[in-house]
């Protein structure tokens, strides 16, 4: 299991922050989520996408993915890896890869 703590005090609602080359995080009204940085449709960098109402849209072909589930309306596109982050201290969130590890 890999675990890291992130200070997200400067991350606004609907903002996207790249964590590293594989993972981004976003804050929504429903919580803070990590998600795979590469789009499951055609590998675009989702750090360039945008978030509204809990949905992430890829900037390349504009497909949406629900951050709470990783699913989108197009069933032929694989699920986006997502994970709800746990707040462990004020504005400090823990990201773990235990269980549903990011591909
Ligand atoms: S690469 Fe993301 S929607 Fe096509």
Short mmCIF file of N, CA, C and O and ligand atoms in Angstrom, two decimals:
data_model
loop_
_atom_site.label_atom_id
_atom_site.label_comp_id
_atom_site.label_asym_id
_atom_site.label_seq_id
_atom_site.Cartn_x
_atom_site.Cartn_y
_atom_site.Cartn_z
N UNK A 1 0.84 -1.19 0.00
CA UNK A 1 0.00 0.00 0.00
C UNK A 1 0.88 1.25 0.00
O UNK A 1 1.86 1.34 0.70
N UNK A 2 0.52 2.18 -0.86
CA UNK A 2 1.20 3.47 -0.89
C UNK A 2 0.27 4.51 -0.29
O UNK A 2 -0.91 4.55 -0.59
N UNK A 3 0.79 5.34 0.60
CA UNK A 3 -0.03 6.36 1.24
C UNK A 3 0.74 7.67 1.22
O UNK A 3 1.95 7.70 1.46
N UNK A 4 0.04 8.73 0.90
CA UNK A 4 0.67 10.05 0.94
C UNK A 4 -0.34 11.07 1.43
O UNK A 4 -1.54 10.92 1.23
N UNK A 5 0.16 12.09 2.07
CA UNK A 5 -0.70 13.16 2.58
C UNK A 5 -0.51 14.41 1.73
O UNK A 5 0.61 14.76 1.38
N UNK A 6 -1.66 15.04 1.42
CA UNK A 6 -1.67 16.20 0.53
C UNK A 6 -2.29 17.38 1.25
O UNK A 6 -3.38 17.27 1.82
N UNK A 7 -1.61 18.52 1.22
CA UNK A 7 -2.19 19.76 1.74
C UNK A 7 -2.97 20.40 0.60
O UNK A 7 -2.40 20.87 -0.38
N UNK A 8 -4.31 20.40 0.73
CA UNK A 8 -5.16 20.91 -0.34
C UNK A 8 -5.85 22.21 0.06
O UNK A 8 -6.89 22.58 -0.49
N UNK A 9 -5.23 22.95 0.97
CA UNK A 9 -5.84 24.19 1.46
C UNK A 9 -6.01 25.22 0.35
O UNK A 9 -6.85 26.09 0.44
N UNK A 10 -5.23 25.12 -0.72
CA UNK A 10 -5.33 26.11 -1.80
C UNK A 10 -6.12 25.60 -2.99
O UNK A 10 -6.17 26.26 -4.04
N UNK A 11 -6.73 24.42 -2.85
CA UNK A 11 -7.50 23.84 -3.96
C UNK A 11 -8.95 24.30 -3.87
O UNK A 11 -9.67 23.94 -2.95
N UNK A 12 -9.42 25.10 -4.83
CA UNK A 12 -10.81 25.58 -4.77
C UNK A 12 -11.80 24.51 -5.21
O UNK A 12 -11.42 23.51 -5.84
N UNK A 13 -13.07 24.70 -4.90
CA UNK A 13 -14.12 23.82 -5.41
C UNK A 13 -14.07 23.86 -6.94
O UNK A 13 -13.92 24.94 -7.54
N UNK A 14 -14.12 22.67 -7.54
CA UNK A 14 -14.04 22.47 -8.99
C UNK A 14 -12.62 22.67 -9.55
O UNK A 14 -12.43 22.60 -10.77
N UNK A 15 -11.66 22.89 -8.67
CA UNK A 15 -10.28 23.00 -9.14
C UNK A 15 -9.67 21.62 -9.35
O UNK A 15 -10.11 20.63 -8.78
N UNK A 16 -8.65 21.55 -10.20
CA UNK A 16 -7.90 20.32 -10.47
C UNK A 16 -6.44 20.59 -10.15
O UNK A 16 -5.89 21.61 -10.59
N UNK A 17 -5.82 19.67 -9.40
CA UNK A 17 -4.38 19.79 -9.14
C UNK A 17 -3.69 18.48 -9.50
O UNK A 17 -4.05 17.43 -8.96
N UNK A 18 -2.71 18.50 -10.39
CA UNK A 18 -1.92 17.29 -10.62
C UNK A 18 -1.11 16.96 -9.37
O UNK A 18 -0.53 17.86 -8.74
N UNK A 19 -1.08 15.68 -9.00
CA UNK A 19 -0.28 15.24 -7.85
C UNK A 19 1.07 14.76 -8.34
O UNK A 19 2.10 15.02 -7.74
N UNK A 20 1.05 14.01 -9.45
CA UNK A 20 2.26 13.50 -10.08
C UNK A 20 1.91 13.14 -11.52
O UNK A 20 0.85 13.54 -12.02
N UNK A 21 2.72 12.36 -12.17
CA UNK A 21 2.46 12.02 -13.56
C UNK A 21 1.29 11.08 -13.76
O UNK A 21 0.85 10.88 -14.90
N UNK A 22 0.77 10.47 -12.69
CA UNK A 22 -0.31 9.49 -12.83
C UNK A 22 -1.63 9.92 -12.20
O UNK A 22 -2.67 9.33 -12.48
N UNK A 23 -1.60 10.90 -11.33
CA UNK A 23 -2.78 11.19 -10.50
C UNK A 23 -3.02 12.68 -10.38
O UNK A 23 -2.09 13.47 -10.30
N UNK A 24 -4.33 13.05 -10.38
CA UNK A 24 -4.77 14.41 -10.08
C UNK A 24 -5.76 14.35 -8.92
O UNK A 24 -6.29 13.28 -8.60
N UNK A 25 -6.04 15.50 -8.33
CA UNK A 25 -7.09 15.60 -7.32
C UNK A 25 -7.99 16.77 -7.67
O UNK A 25 -7.58 17.72 -8.33
N UNK A 26 -9.25 16.66 -7.21
CA UNK A 26 -10.20 17.75 -7.40
C UNK A 26 -11.11 17.81 -6.18
O UNK A 26 -11.47 16.78 -5.59
N UNK A 27 -11.49 19.02 -5.83
CA UNK A 27 -12.46 19.22 -4.74
C UNK A 27 -13.82 19.50 -5.37
O UNK A 27 -13.94 20.33 -6.28
N UNK A 28 -14.84 18.78 -4.89
CA UNK A 28 -16.21 19.00 -5.34
C UNK A 28 -17.07 19.29 -4.11
O UNK A 28 -16.60 19.15 -2.97
N UNK A 29 -18.32 19.64 -4.34
CA UNK A 29 -19.24 19.85 -3.22
C UNK A 29 -19.45 18.56 -2.45
O UNK A 29 -19.80 18.59 -1.27
N UNK A 30 -19.24 17.41 -3.09
CA UNK A 30 -19.45 16.10 -2.46
C UNK A 30 -18.20 15.53 -1.82
O UNK A 30 -18.22 14.42 -1.29
N UNK A 31 -17.06 16.24 -1.89
CA UNK A 31 -15.83 15.74 -1.29
C UNK A 31 -14.64 15.95 -2.21
O UNK A 31 -14.75 16.57 -3.27
N UNK A 32 -13.51 15.42 -1.77
CA UNK A 32 -12.27 15.54 -2.54
C UNK A 32 -11.97 14.17 -3.14
O UNK A 32 -12.03 13.14 -2.46
N UNK A 33 -11.63 14.16 -4.43
CA UNK A 33 -11.41 12.92 -5.16
C UNK A 33 -10.06 12.95 -5.87
O UNK A 33 -9.65 13.99 -6.40
N UNK A 34 -9.40 11.79 -5.86
CA UNK A 34 -8.24 11.59 -6.71
C UNK A 34 -8.74 10.86 -7.96
O UNK A 34 -9.72 10.12 -7.91
N UNK A 35 -8.07 11.08 -9.07
CA UNK A 35 -8.43 10.37 -10.29
C UNK A 35 -7.19 10.21 -11.18
O UNK A 35 -6.22 10.96 -11.06
N UNK A 36 -7.27 9.20 -12.04
CA UNK A 36 -6.16 8.92 -12.96
C UNK A 36 -5.95 10.11 -13.87
O UNK A 36 -6.90 10.70 -14.37
N UNK A 37 -4.70 10.44 -14.08
CA UNK A 37 -4.39 11.62 -14.89
C UNK A 37 -4.62 11.36 -16.39
O UNK A 37 -4.89 12.29 -17.14
N UNK A 38 -4.55 10.12 -16.82
CA UNK A 38 -4.73 9.77 -18.24
C UNK A 38 -6.17 9.38 -18.51
O UNK A 38 -6.72 8.51 -17.85
N UNK A 39 -6.76 9.99 -19.49
CA UNK A 39 -8.15 9.71 -19.85
C UNK A 39 -8.27 8.28 -20.38
O UNK A 39 -7.48 7.87 -21.24
N UNK A 40 -9.27 7.50 -19.90
CA UNK A 40 -9.43 6.13 -20.40
C UNK A 40 -9.94 6.06 -21.84
O UNK A 40 -9.95 4.99 -22.44
N UNK A 41 -10.33 7.17 -22.42
CA UNK A 41 -10.80 7.16 -23.81
C UNK A 41 -9.61 7.12 -24.77
O UNK A 41 -9.49 6.20 -25.56
N UNK A 42 -8.73 8.10 -24.73
CA UNK A 42 -7.61 8.15 -25.67
C UNK A 42 -6.38 8.80 -25.05
O UNK A 42 -5.57 9.41 -25.76
N UNK A 43 -6.26 8.68 -23.72
CA UNK A 43 -5.00 9.00 -23.03
C UNK A 43 -4.66 10.48 -22.90
O UNK A 43 -3.53 10.84 -22.60
N UNK A 44 -5.63 11.37 -23.08
CA UNK A 44 -5.34 12.80 -22.89
C UNK A 44 -5.04 13.07 -21.41
O UNK A 44 -5.44 12.32 -20.52
N UNK A 45 -4.33 14.16 -21.18
CA UNK A 45 -3.98 14.56 -19.81
C UNK A 45 -5.19 15.24 -19.16
O UNK A 45 -5.56 16.35 -19.54
N UNK A 46 -5.79 14.57 -18.17
CA UNK A 46 -6.99 15.10 -17.52
C UNK A 46 -6.68 16.28 -16.59
O UNK A 46 -7.61 16.92 -16.09
N UNK A 47 -5.42 16.58 -16.37
CA UNK A 47 -5.09 17.80 -15.63
C UNK A 47 -5.54 19.03 -16.40
O UNK A 47 -5.71 20.11 -15.82
N UNK A 48 -5.78 18.86 -17.70
CA UNK A 48 -6.25 19.96 -18.54
C UNK A 48 -7.77 19.99 -18.67
O UNK A 48 -8.31 20.81 -19.41
N UNK A 49 -8.45 19.09 -17.96
CA UNK A 49 -9.91 19.05 -18.01
C UNK A 49 -10.52 20.09 -17.10
O UNK A 49 -9.83 20.97 -16.58
N UNK A 50 -11.83 19.96 -16.89
CA UNK A 50 -12.51 20.87 -15.97
C UNK A 50 -13.63 20.14 -15.25
O UNK A 50 -14.13 19.12 -15.73
N UNK A 51 -13.96 20.63 -14.07
CA UNK A 51 -14.92 19.97 -13.19
C UNK A 51 -16.08 20.92 -12.92
O UNK A 51 -15.88 22.10 -12.62
N UNK A 52 -17.31 20.36 -13.04
CA UNK A 52 -18.51 21.08 -12.61
C UNK A 52 -19.48 20.07 -12.03
O UNK A 52 -19.65 18.98 -12.60
N UNK A 53 -20.09 20.41 -10.91
CA UNK A 53 -21.11 19.58 -10.26
C UNK A 53 -20.69 18.13 -10.09
O UNK A 53 -21.49 17.21 -10.27
N UNK A 54 -19.42 17.90 -9.74
CA UNK A 54 -18.95 16.54 -9.48
C UNK A 54 -18.58 15.74 -10.71
O UNK A 54 -18.26 14.55 -10.59
N UNK A 55 -18.65 16.36 -11.86
CA UNK A 55 -18.29 15.69 -13.12
C UNK A 55 -17.02 16.31 -13.69
O UNK A 55 -16.90 17.52 -13.79
N UNK A 56 -16.11 15.42 -14.10
CA UNK A 56 -14.88 15.83 -14.78
C UNK A 56 -15.09 15.70 -16.28
O UNK A 56 -15.58 14.66 -16.75
N UNK A 57 -14.72 16.72 -17.03
CA UNK A 57 -14.78 16.63 -18.50
C UNK A 57 -13.36 16.70 -19.04
O UNK A 57 -12.56 17.56 -18.66
N UNK A 58 -13.08 15.77 -19.94
CA UNK A 58 -11.79 15.74 -20.62
C UNK A 58 -11.74 16.88 -21.64
O UNK A 58 -12.72 17.13 -22.35
N UNK A 59 -10.61 17.55 -21.72
CA UNK A 59 -10.49 18.69 -22.62
C UNK A 59 -10.34 18.28 -24.08
O UNK A 59 -10.51 19.11 -24.96
N UNK A 60 -10.03 16.98 -24.33
CA UNK A 60 -9.77 16.60 -25.71
C UNK A 60 -11.07 16.34 -26.49
O UNK A 60 -11.37 17.03 -27.45
N UNK A 61 -11.86 15.33 -26.05
CA UNK A 61 -13.12 15.01 -26.76
C UNK A 61 -14.35 15.34 -25.91
O UNK A 61 -15.45 14.98 -26.28
N UNK A 62 -14.11 15.95 -24.75
CA UNK A 62 -15.20 16.48 -23.91
C UNK A 62 -16.06 15.39 -23.26
O UNK A 62 -17.20 15.66 -22.86
N UNK A 63 -15.57 14.15 -23.15
CA UNK A 63 -16.35 13.12 -22.47
C UNK A 63 -16.38 13.40 -20.96
O UNK A 63 -15.36 13.77 -20.38
N UNK A 64 -17.53 13.20 -20.31
CA UNK A 64 -17.63 13.42 -18.87
C UNK A 64 -17.43 12.12 -18.07
O UNK A 64 -17.77 11.03 -18.54
N UNK A 65 -16.90 12.27 -16.87
CA UNK A 65 -16.74 11.16 -15.92
C UNK A 65 -17.18 11.66 -14.55
O UNK A 65 -16.72 12.71 -14.10
N UNK A 66 -18.06 10.88 -13.91
CA UNK A 66 -18.50 11.24 -12.57
C UNK A 66 -17.37 10.92 -11.59
O UNK A 66 -16.92 9.76 -11.52
N UNK A 67 -16.93 11.89 -10.82
CA UNK A 67 -15.77 11.66 -9.96
C UNK A 67 -16.07 10.68 -8.83
O UNK A 67 -15.17 9.99 -8.36
N UNK A 68 -17.31 10.58 -8.40
CA UNK A 68 -17.62 9.66 -7.30
C UNK A 68 -17.61 8.19 -7.74
O UNK A 68 -17.42 7.30 -6.92
N UNK A 69 -17.77 7.94 -9.04
CA UNK A 69 -17.83 6.56 -9.52
C UNK A 69 -16.81 6.25 -10.62
O UNK A 69 -16.48 5.08 -10.84
N UNK A 70 -16.35 7.27 -11.33
CA UNK A 70 -15.47 7.06 -12.47
C UNK A 70 -16.22 6.71 -13.74
O UNK A 70 -15.61 6.51 -14.78
N UNK A 71 -17.54 6.62 -13.65
CA UNK A 71 -18.34 6.22 -14.81
C UNK A 71 -18.78 7.43 -15.61
O UNK A 71 -18.90 8.54 -15.09
N UNK A 72 -19.03 7.19 -16.88
CA UNK A 72 -19.57 8.21 -17.77
C UNK A 72 -20.72 7.63 -18.56
O UNK A 72 -21.02 6.44 -18.45
N UNK A 73 -21.37 8.44 -19.37
CA UNK A 73 -22.53 7.96 -20.12
C UNK A 73 -22.16 7.02 -21.28
O UNK A 73 -23.02 6.28 -21.75
N UNK A 74 -20.93 7.05 -21.73
CA UNK A 74 -20.51 6.20 -22.84
C UNK A 74 -19.98 4.87 -22.30
O UNK A 74 -18.89 4.82 -21.72
N UNK A 75 -20.76 3.79 -22.45
CA UNK A 75 -20.40 2.50 -21.84
C UNK A 75 -19.24 1.82 -22.56
O UNK A 75 -18.69 0.85 -22.03
N UNK A 76 -18.85 2.31 -23.74
CA UNK A 76 -17.72 1.68 -24.43
C UNK A 76 -16.38 2.22 -23.93
O UNK A 76 -15.33 1.69 -24.28
N UNK A 77 -16.42 3.28 -23.12
CA UNK A 77 -15.19 3.85 -22.56
C UNK A 77 -14.98 3.25 -21.17
O UNK A 77 -15.90 3.23 -20.35
N UNK A 78 -13.78 2.72 -20.89
CA UNK A 78 -13.53 2.14 -19.57
C UNK A 78 -13.73 3.16 -18.44
O UNK A 78 -13.60 4.37 -18.64
N UNK A 79 -14.05 2.65 -17.27
CA UNK A 79 -14.23 3.47 -16.08
C UNK A 79 -12.92 4.21 -15.77
O UNK A 79 -11.84 3.65 -15.87
N UNK A 80 -13.04 5.46 -15.36
CA UNK A 80 -11.90 6.24 -14.89
C UNK A 80 -11.61 5.85 -13.44
O UNK A 80 -12.53 5.80 -12.61
N UNK A 81 -10.33 5.59 -13.14
CA UNK A 81 -9.97 5.29 -11.75
C UNK A 81 -10.18 6.55 -10.91
O UNK A 81 -9.64 7.62 -11.26
N UNK A 82 -10.96 6.42 -9.85
CA UNK A 82 -11.18 7.53 -8.92
C UNK A 82 -11.16 7.00 -7.50
O UNK A 82 -11.37 5.80 -7.27
N UNK A 83 -10.91 7.87 -6.57
CA UNK A 83 -10.92 7.49 -5.15
C UNK A 83 -11.26 8.72 -4.33
O UNK A 83 -10.66 9.78 -4.50
N UNK A 84 -12.24 8.55 -3.41
CA UNK A 84 -12.56 9.63 -2.47
C UNK A 84 -11.42 9.71 -1.44
O UNK A 84 -11.00 8.69 -0.90
N UNK A 85 -10.95 10.91 -1.17
CA UNK A 85 -9.87 11.07 -0.21
C UNK A 85 -10.43 11.34 1.18
O UNK A 85 -11.49 11.94 1.35
N UNK A 86 -9.69 10.89 2.17
CA UNK A 86 -10.06 11.06 3.56
C UNK A 86 -9.30 12.24 4.15
O UNK A 86 -8.08 12.34 4.01
N UNK A 87 -10.04 13.13 4.84
CA UNK A 87 -9.38 14.25 5.49
C UNK A 87 -8.86 13.77 6.84
O UNK A 87 -9.61 13.24 7.65
N UNK A 88 -7.56 13.92 7.07
CA UNK A 88 -6.94 13.44 8.30
C UNK A 88 -6.58 14.58 9.26
O UNK A 88 -6.23 14.33 10.41
N UNK A 89 -6.62 15.79 8.78
CA UNK A 89 -6.39 17.01 9.58
C UNK A 89 -6.99 18.14 8.75
O UNK A 89 -7.28 17.94 7.56
N UNK A 90 -7.17 19.31 9.32
CA UNK A 90 -7.76 20.38 8.53
C UNK A 90 -7.01 20.61 7.21
O UNK A 90 -5.81 20.91 7.21
N UNK A 91 -7.72 20.37 6.11
CA UNK A 91 -7.22 20.54 4.73
C UNK A 91 -6.08 19.59 4.35
O UNK A 91 -5.45 19.75 3.31
N UNK A 92 -5.82 18.59 5.19
CA UNK A 92 -4.82 17.56 4.85
C UNK A 92 -5.58 16.28 4.51
O UNK A 92 -6.36 15.77 5.33
N UNK A 93 -5.35 15.77 3.31
CA UNK A 93 -6.07 14.59 2.82
C UNK A 93 -5.07 13.47 2.57
O UNK A 93 -3.93 13.71 2.16
N UNK A 94 -5.56 12.22 2.82
CA UNK A 94 -4.70 11.06 2.63
C UNK A 94 -5.12 10.31 1.38
O UNK A 94 -6.30 10.01 1.20
N UNK A 95 -4.16 10.01 0.54
CA UNK A 95 -4.37 9.25 -0.69
C UNK A 95 -3.68 7.90 -0.51
O UNK A 95 -2.49 7.85 -0.27
N UNK A 96 -4.46 6.81 -0.59
CA UNK A 96 -3.87 5.48 -0.49
C UNK A 96 -4.21 4.69 -1.74
O UNK A 96 -5.19 4.97 -2.42
N UNK A 97 -3.42 3.69 -2.04
CA UNK A 97 -3.67 2.87 -3.21
C UNK A 97 -4.09 1.46 -2.80
O UNK A 97 -4.14 0.58 -3.62
N UNK A 98 -4.40 1.25 -1.53
CA UNK A 98 -4.79 -0.08 -1.06
C UNK A 98 -6.10 -0.50 -1.74
O UNK A 98 -7.00 0.30 -1.95
N UNK A 99 -6.20 -1.78 -2.05
CA UNK A 99 -7.42 -2.31 -2.64
C UNK A 99 -7.51 -1.99 -4.11
O UNK A 99 -6.85 -2.61 -4.92
N UNK A 100 -8.30 -1.01 -4.47
CA UNK A 100 -8.56 -0.65 -5.85
C UNK A 100 -7.40 0.19 -6.39
O UNK A 100 -7.53 1.38 -6.61
N UNK A 101 -6.25 -0.45 -6.59
CA UNK A 101 -5.05 0.28 -7.00
C UNK A 101 -5.24 0.89 -8.38
O UNK A 101 -5.88 0.29 -9.25
N UNK A 102 -4.68 2.06 -8.58
CA UNK A 102 -4.76 2.72 -9.88
C UNK A 102 -3.96 1.93 -10.89
O UNK A 102 -2.82 1.54 -10.62
N UNK A 103 -4.53 1.66 -12.06
CA UNK A 103 -3.81 0.90 -13.08
C UNK A 103 -2.60 1.66 -13.61
O UNK A 103 -2.53 2.85 -13.52
S1 LIG B 1 -9.14 11.52 -24.74
FE1 LIG B 1 -10.46 12.12 -23.16
S2 LIG B 1 -12.40 12.17 -24.06
FE2 LIG B 1 -11.11 11.49 -25.62
#
